[in-house]
Amino acid sequence: MPHKSKNKDAAWRVFEWHFDEASAKTRASSGWGIPTLKSLRPLMSRQEDFKERTLSAQQNELKHFSVVAISPYIPGDAFESLFNQAATLAMQGELFVDRLAGRLNSVINKQIKRGKEQVG
């Protein structure tokens, strides 16, 4: 949430509502997607044929899901620092979103190149 936001309290209420336990259970049982918490997955609806097919397709997709690891040529804190610099500029309105991805790609690729050079 931007530091100068005029509706911080309202934004926080939406955040709390969206991420509280009751809302998470409601989303899981409504077929809104695969819950990140495995404990909520049994709540996923199977009552109608199309929901059963949807759930089956989602479970098949999970077999191919993985978290992208940070490159061995760039430490996690360096990646985070580069990301935070560019993201902060975007949040302050100094860098438009359409340029954010390009900036991130450029600075991270430079850091990866330096990391490869150091490794040899």
JSON list of C-alpha atoms in Angstrom, two decimals:
[
{"chain": "A", "resi": 1, "resn": "MET", "atom": "CA", "xyz": [0.00, 0.00, 0.00]},
{"chain": "A", "resi": 2, "resn": "PRO", "atom": "CA", "xyz": [1.50, 3.37, -0.93]},
{"chain": "A", "resi": 3, "resn": "HIS", "atom": "CA", "xyz": [2.79, 5.45, 1.99]},
{"chain": "A", "resi": 4, "resn": "LYS", "atom": "CA", "xyz": [0.71, 8.45, 0.91]},
{"chain": "A", "resi": 5, "resn": "SER", "atom": "CA", "xyz": [-2.49, 6.47, 0.41]},
{"chain": "A", "resi": 6, "resn": "LYS", "atom": "CA", "xyz": [-5.57, 8.40, 1.48]},
{"chain": "A", "resi": 7, "resn": "ASN", "atom": "CA", "xyz": [-7.59, 5.32, 2.41]},
{"chain": "A", "resi": 8, "resn": "LYS", "atom": "CA", "xyz": [-5.17, 3.16, 4.39]},
{"chain": "A", "resi": 9, "resn": "ASP", "atom": "CA", "xyz": [-7.79, 2.01, 6.89]},
{"chain": "A", "resi": 10, "resn": "ALA", "atom": "CA", "xyz": [-10.21, 0.95, 4.17]},
{"chain": "A", "resi": 11, "resn": "ALA", "atom": "CA", "xyz": [-7.44, -0.85, 2.27]},
{"chain": "A", "resi": 12, "resn": "TRP", "atom": "CA", "xyz": [-6.39, -2.65, 5.43]},
{"chain": "A", "resi": 13, "resn": "ARG", "atom": "CA", "xyz": [-9.99, -3.75, 6.10]},
{"chain": "A", "resi": 14, "resn": "VAL", "atom": "CA", "xyz": [-10.18, -5.22, 2.59]},
{"chain": "A", "resi": 15, "resn": "PHE", "atom": "CA", "xyz": [-6.85, -6.98, 3.16]},
{"chain": "A", "resi": 16, "resn": "GLU", "atom": "CA", "xyz": [-8.05, -8.44, 6.48]},
{"chain": "A", "resi": 17, "resn": "TRP", "atom": "CA", "xyz": [-11.39, -9.49, 4.97]},
{"chain": "A", "resi": 18, "resn": "HIS", "atom": "CA", "xyz": [-9.75, -11.17, 1.98]},
{"chain": "A", "resi": 19, "resn": "PHE", "atom": "CA", "xyz": [-7.11, -13.06, 3.96]},
{"chain": "A", "resi": 20, "resn": "ASP", "atom": "CA", "xyz": [-9.01, -14.06, 7.09]},
{"chain": "A", "resi": 21, "resn": "GLU", "atom": "CA", "xyz": [-9.79, -17.71, 7.76]},
{"chain": "A", "resi": 22, "resn": "ALA", "atom": "CA", "xyz": [-13.52, -17.50, 7.03]},
{"chain": "A", "resi": 23, "resn": "SER", "atom": "CA", "xyz": [-12.94, -15.85, 3.63]},
{"chain": "A", "resi": 24, "resn": "ALA", "atom": "CA", "xyz": [-10.25, -18.39, 2.76]},
{"chain": "A", "resi": 25, "resn": "LYS", "atom": "CA", "xyz": [-12.64, -21.24, 3.54]},
{"chain": "A", "resi": 26, "resn": "THR", "atom": "CA", "xyz": [-15.40, -19.59, 1.50]},
{"chain": "A", "resi": 27, "resn": "ARG", "atom": "CA", "xyz": [-13.09, -19.17, -1.51]},
{"chain": "A", "resi": 28, "resn": "ALA", "atom": "CA", "xyz": [-11.87, -22.77, -1.21]},
{"chain": "A", "resi": 29, "resn": "SER", "atom": "CA", "xyz": [-15.40, -24.18, -1.12]},
{"chain": "A", "resi": 30, "resn": "SER", "atom": "CA", "xyz": [-16.64, -21.94, -3.95]},
{"chain": "A", "resi": 31, "resn": "GLY", "atom": "CA", "xyz": [-14.22, -23.27, -6.54]},
{"chain": "A", "resi": 32, "resn": "TRP", "atom": "CA", "xyz": [-12.36, -19.97, -6.78]},
{"chain": "A", "resi": 33, "resn": "GLY", "atom": "CA", "xyz": [-9.04, -21.73, -7.28]},
{"chain": "A", "resi": 34, "resn": "ILE", "atom": "CA", "xyz": [-6.57, -23.98, -5.55]},
{"chain": "A", "resi": 35, "resn": "PRO", "atom": "CA", "xyz": [-6.00, -22.78, -1.98]},
{"chain": "A", "resi": 36, "resn": "THR", "atom": "CA", "xyz": [-2.36, -22.23, -1.09]},
{"chain": "A", "resi": 37, "resn": "LEU", "atom": "CA", "xyz": [-2.96, -23.91, 2.26]},
{"chain": "A", "resi": 38, "resn": "LYS", "atom": "CA", "xyz": [-3.15, -27.65, 1.74]},
{"chain": "A", "resi": 39, "resn": "SER", "atom": "CA", "xyz": [-5.42, -27.90, 4.79]},
{"chain": "A", "resi": 40, "resn": "LEU", "atom": "CA", "xyz": [-8.13, -26.04, 2.84]},
{"chain": "A", "resi": 41, "resn": "ARG", "atom": "CA", "xyz": [-7.98, -28.23, -0.27]},
{"chain": "A", "resi": 42, "resn": "PRO", "atom": "CA", "xyz": [-10.48, -30.80, 1.04]},
{"chain": "A", "resi": 43, "resn": "LEU", "atom": "CA", "xyz": [-13.04, -27.97, 1.10]},
{"chain": "A", "resi": 44, "resn": "MET", "atom": "CA", "xyz": [-12.87, -27.61, -2.68]},
{"chain": "A", "resi": 45, "resn": "SER", "atom": "CA", "xyz": [-16.29, -28.26, -4.15]},
{"chain": "A", "resi": 46, "resn": "ARG", "atom": "CA", "xyz": [-17.04, -31.53, -5.94]},
{"chain": "A", "resi": 47, "resn": "GLN", "atom": "CA", "xyz": [-20.82, -31.28, -5.86]},
{"chain": "A", "resi": 48, "resn": "GLU", "atom": "CA", "xyz": [-21.46, -30.69, -9.56]},
{"chain": "A", "resi": 49, "resn": "ASP", "atom": "CA", "xyz": [-19.95, -32.52, -12.52]},
{"chain": "A", "resi": 50, "resn": "PHE", "atom": "CA", "xyz": [-18.21, -29.45, -13.94]},
{"chain": "A", "resi": 51, "resn": "LYS", "atom": "CA", "xyz": [-16.68, -28.66, -10.52]},
{"chain": "A", "resi": 52, "resn": "GLU", "atom": "CA", "xyz": [-15.38, -32.22, -10.27]},
{"chain": "A", "resi": 53, "resn": "ARG", "atom": "CA", "xyz": [-13.81, -31.90, -13.74]},
{"chain": "A", "resi": 54, "resn": "THR", "atom": "CA", "xyz": [-12.37, -28.49, -12.83]},
{"chain": "A", "resi": 55, "resn": "LEU", "atom": "CA", "xyz": [-10.89, -29.86, -9.61]},
{"chain": "A", "resi": 56, "resn": "SER", "atom": "CA", "xyz": [-9.41, -32.81, -11.49]},
{"chain": "A", "resi": 57, "resn": "ALA", "atom": "CA", "xyz": [-7.80, -30.46, -14.03]},
{"chain": "A", "resi": 58, "resn": "GLN", "atom": "CA", "xyz": [-6.42, -28.26, -11.25]},
{"chain": "A", "resi": 59, "resn": "GLN", "atom": "CA", "xyz": [-4.96, -31.26, -9.44]},
{"chain": "A", "resi": 60, "resn": "ASN", "atom": "CA", "xyz": [-3.30, -32.38, -12.69]},
{"chain": "A", "resi": 61, "resn": "GLU", "atom": "CA", "xyz": [-1.80, -28.90, -13.06]},
{"chain": "A", "resi": 62, "resn": "LEU", "atom": "CA", "xyz": [-0.31, -29.14, -9.55]},
{"chain": "A", "resi": 63, "resn": "LYS", "atom": "CA", "xyz": [1.92, -31.95, -10.81]},
{"chain": "A", "resi": 64, "resn": "HIS", "atom": "CA", "xyz": [3.68, -29.36, -13.00]},
{"chain": "A", "resi": 65, "resn": "PHE", "atom": "CA", "xyz": [3.77, -26.55, -10.44]},
{"chain": "A", "resi": 66, "resn": "SER", "atom": "CA", "xyz": [7.08, -25.43, -9.05]},
{"chain": "A", "resi": 67, "resn": "VAL", "atom": "CA", "xyz": [8.53, -22.33, -7.49]},
{"chain": "A", "resi": 68, "resn": "VAL", "atom": "CA", "xyz": [11.10, -20.62, -9.65]},
{"chain": "A", "resi": 69, "resn": "ALA", "atom": "CA", "xyz": [14.42, -20.65, -7.83]},
{"chain": "A", "resi": 70, "resn": "ILE", "atom": "CA", "xyz": [16.59, -17.59, -7.86]},
{"chain": "A", "resi": 71, "resn": "SER", "atom": "CA", "xyz": [19.58, -18.02, -10.14]},
{"chain": "A", "resi": 72, "resn": "PRO", "atom": "CA", "xyz": [22.73, -19.44, -8.54]},
{"chain": "A", "resi": 73, "resn": "TYR", "atom": "CA", "xyz": [24.52, -16.43, -10.04]},
{"chain": "A", "resi": 74, "resn": "ILE", "atom": "CA", "xyz": [22.62, -13.82, -8.04]},
{"chain": "A", "resi": 75, "resn": "PRO", "atom": "CA", "xyz": [22.17, -13.98, -4.27]},
{"chain": "A", "resi": 76, "resn": "GLY", "atom": "CA", "xyz": [18.62, -13.65, -2.96]},
{"chain": "A", "resi": 77, "resn": "ASP", "atom": "CA", "xyz": [19.39, -10.40, -1.14]},
{"chain": "A", "resi": 78, "resn": "ALA", "atom": "CA", "xyz": [20.84, -8.87, -4.33]},
{"chain": "A", "resi": 79, "resn": "PHE", "atom": "CA", "xyz": [17.72, -9.88, -6.26]},
{"chain": "A", "resi": 80, "resn": "GLU", "atom": "CA", "xyz": [15.51, -8.43, -3.53]},
{"chain": "A", "resi": 81, "resn": "SER", "atom": "CA", "xyz": [17.48, -5.18, -3.48]},
{"chain": "A", "resi": 82, "resn": "LEU", "atom": "CA", "xyz": [17.27, -4.73, -7.25]},
{"chain": "A", "resi": 83, "resn": "PHE", "atom": "CA", "xyz": [13.56, -5.53, -7.21]},
{"chain": "A", "resi": 84, "resn": "ASN", "atom": "CA", "xyz": [12.87, -3.14, -4.35]},
{"chain": "A", "resi": 85, "resn": "GLN", "atom": "CA", "xyz": [14.71, -0.29, -6.08]},
{"chain": "A", "resi": 86, "resn": "ALA", "atom": "CA", "xyz": [12.67, -0.63, -9.27]},
{"chain": "A", "resi": 87, "resn": "ALA", "atom": "CA", "xyz": [9.39, -1.37, -7.50]},
{"chain": "A", "resi": 88, "resn": "THR", "atom": "CA", "xyz": [9.80, 1.65, -5.22]},
{"chain": "A", "resi": 89, "resn": "LEU", "atom": "CA", "xyz": [10.25, 3.91, -8.23]},
{"chain": "A", "resi": 90, "resn": "ALA", "atom": "CA", "xyz": [7.09, 2.45, -9.76]},
{"chain": "A", "resi": 91, "resn": "MET", "atom": "CA", "xyz": [5.10, 2.90, -6.54]},
{"chain": "A", "resi": 92, "resn": "GLN", "atom": "CA", "xyz": [6.24, 6.52, -6.32]},
{"chain": "A", "resi": 93, "resn": "GLY", "atom": "CA", "xyz": [5.04, 7.15, -9.86]},
{"chain": "A", "resi": 94, "resn": "GLU", "atom": "CA", "xyz": [8.58, 7.76, -11.14]},
{"chain": "A", "resi": 95, "resn": "LEU", "atom": "CA", "xyz": [8.60, 4.60, -13.24]},
{"chain": "A", "resi": 96, "resn": "PHE", "atom": "CA", "xyz": [5.51, 3.45, -15.09]},
{"chain": "A", "resi": 97, "resn": "VAL", "atom": "CA", "xyz": [4.48, -0.19, -14.91]},
{"chain": "A", "resi": 98, "resn": "ASP", "atom": "CA", "xyz": [5.04, -0.69, -18.63]},
{"chain": "A", "resi": 99, "resn": "ARG", "atom": "CA", "xyz": [8.72, 0.10, -18.05]},
{"chain": "A", "resi": 100, "resn": "LEU", "atom": "CA", "xyz": [9.07, -1.75, -14.74]},
{"chain": "A", "resi": 101, "resn": "ALA", "atom": "CA", "xyz": [9.46, -5.21, -16.31]},
{"chain": "A", "resi": 102, "resn": "GLY", "atom": "CA", "xyz": [12.08, -3.95, -18.75]},
{"chain": "A", "resi": 103, "resn": "ARG", "atom": "CA", "xyz": [14.03, -2.25, -15.98]},
{"chain": "A", "resi": 104, "resn": "LEU", "atom": "CA", "xyz": [13.92, -5.36, -13.80]},
{"chain": "A", "resi": 105, "resn": "ASN", "atom": "CA", "xyz": [14.98, -7.58, -16.68]},
{"chain": "A", "resi": 106, "resn": "SER", "atom": "CA", "xyz": [17.92, -5.32, -17.49]},
{"chain": "A", "resi": 107, "resn": "VAL", "atom": "CA", "xyz": [19.32, -4.83, -13.98]},
{"chain": "A", "resi": 108, "resn": "ILE", "atom": "CA", "xyz": [18.85, -8.46, -12.97]},
{"chain": "A", "resi": 109, "resn": "ASN", "atom": "CA", "xyz": [20.50, -9.72, -16.17]},
{"chain": "A", "resi": 110, "resn": "LYS", "atom": "CA", "xyz": [23.48, -7.44, -15.50]},
{"chain": "A", "resi": 111, "resn": "GLN", "atom": "CA", "xyz": [23.79, -8.82, -11.97]},
{"chain": "A", "resi": 112, "resn": "ILE", "atom": "CA", "xyz": [23.56, -12.40, -13.24]},
{"chain": "A", "resi": 113, "resn": "LYS", "atom": "CA", "xyz": [26.28, -11.66, -15.81]},
{"chain": "A", "resi": 114, "resn": "ARG", "atom": "CA", "xyz": [28.54, -10.30, -13.04]},
{"chain": "A", "resi": 115, "resn": "GLY", "atom": "CA", "xyz": [27.83, -13.40, -10.97]},
{"chain": "A", "resi": 116, "resn": "LYS", "atom": "CA", "xyz": [28.79, -15.69, -13.88]},
{"chain": "A", "resi": 117, "resn": "GLU", "atom": "CA", "xyz": [32.01, -13.73, -14.40]},
{"chain": "A", "resi": 118, "resn": "GLN", "atom": "CA", "xyz": [32.92, -14.14, -10.73]},
{"chain": "A", "resi": 119, "resn": "VAL", "atom": "CA", "xyz": [32.31, -17.89, -10.87]},
{"chain": "A", "resi": 120, "resn": "GLY", "atom": "CA", "xyz": [34.38, -18.21, -14.04]}
]
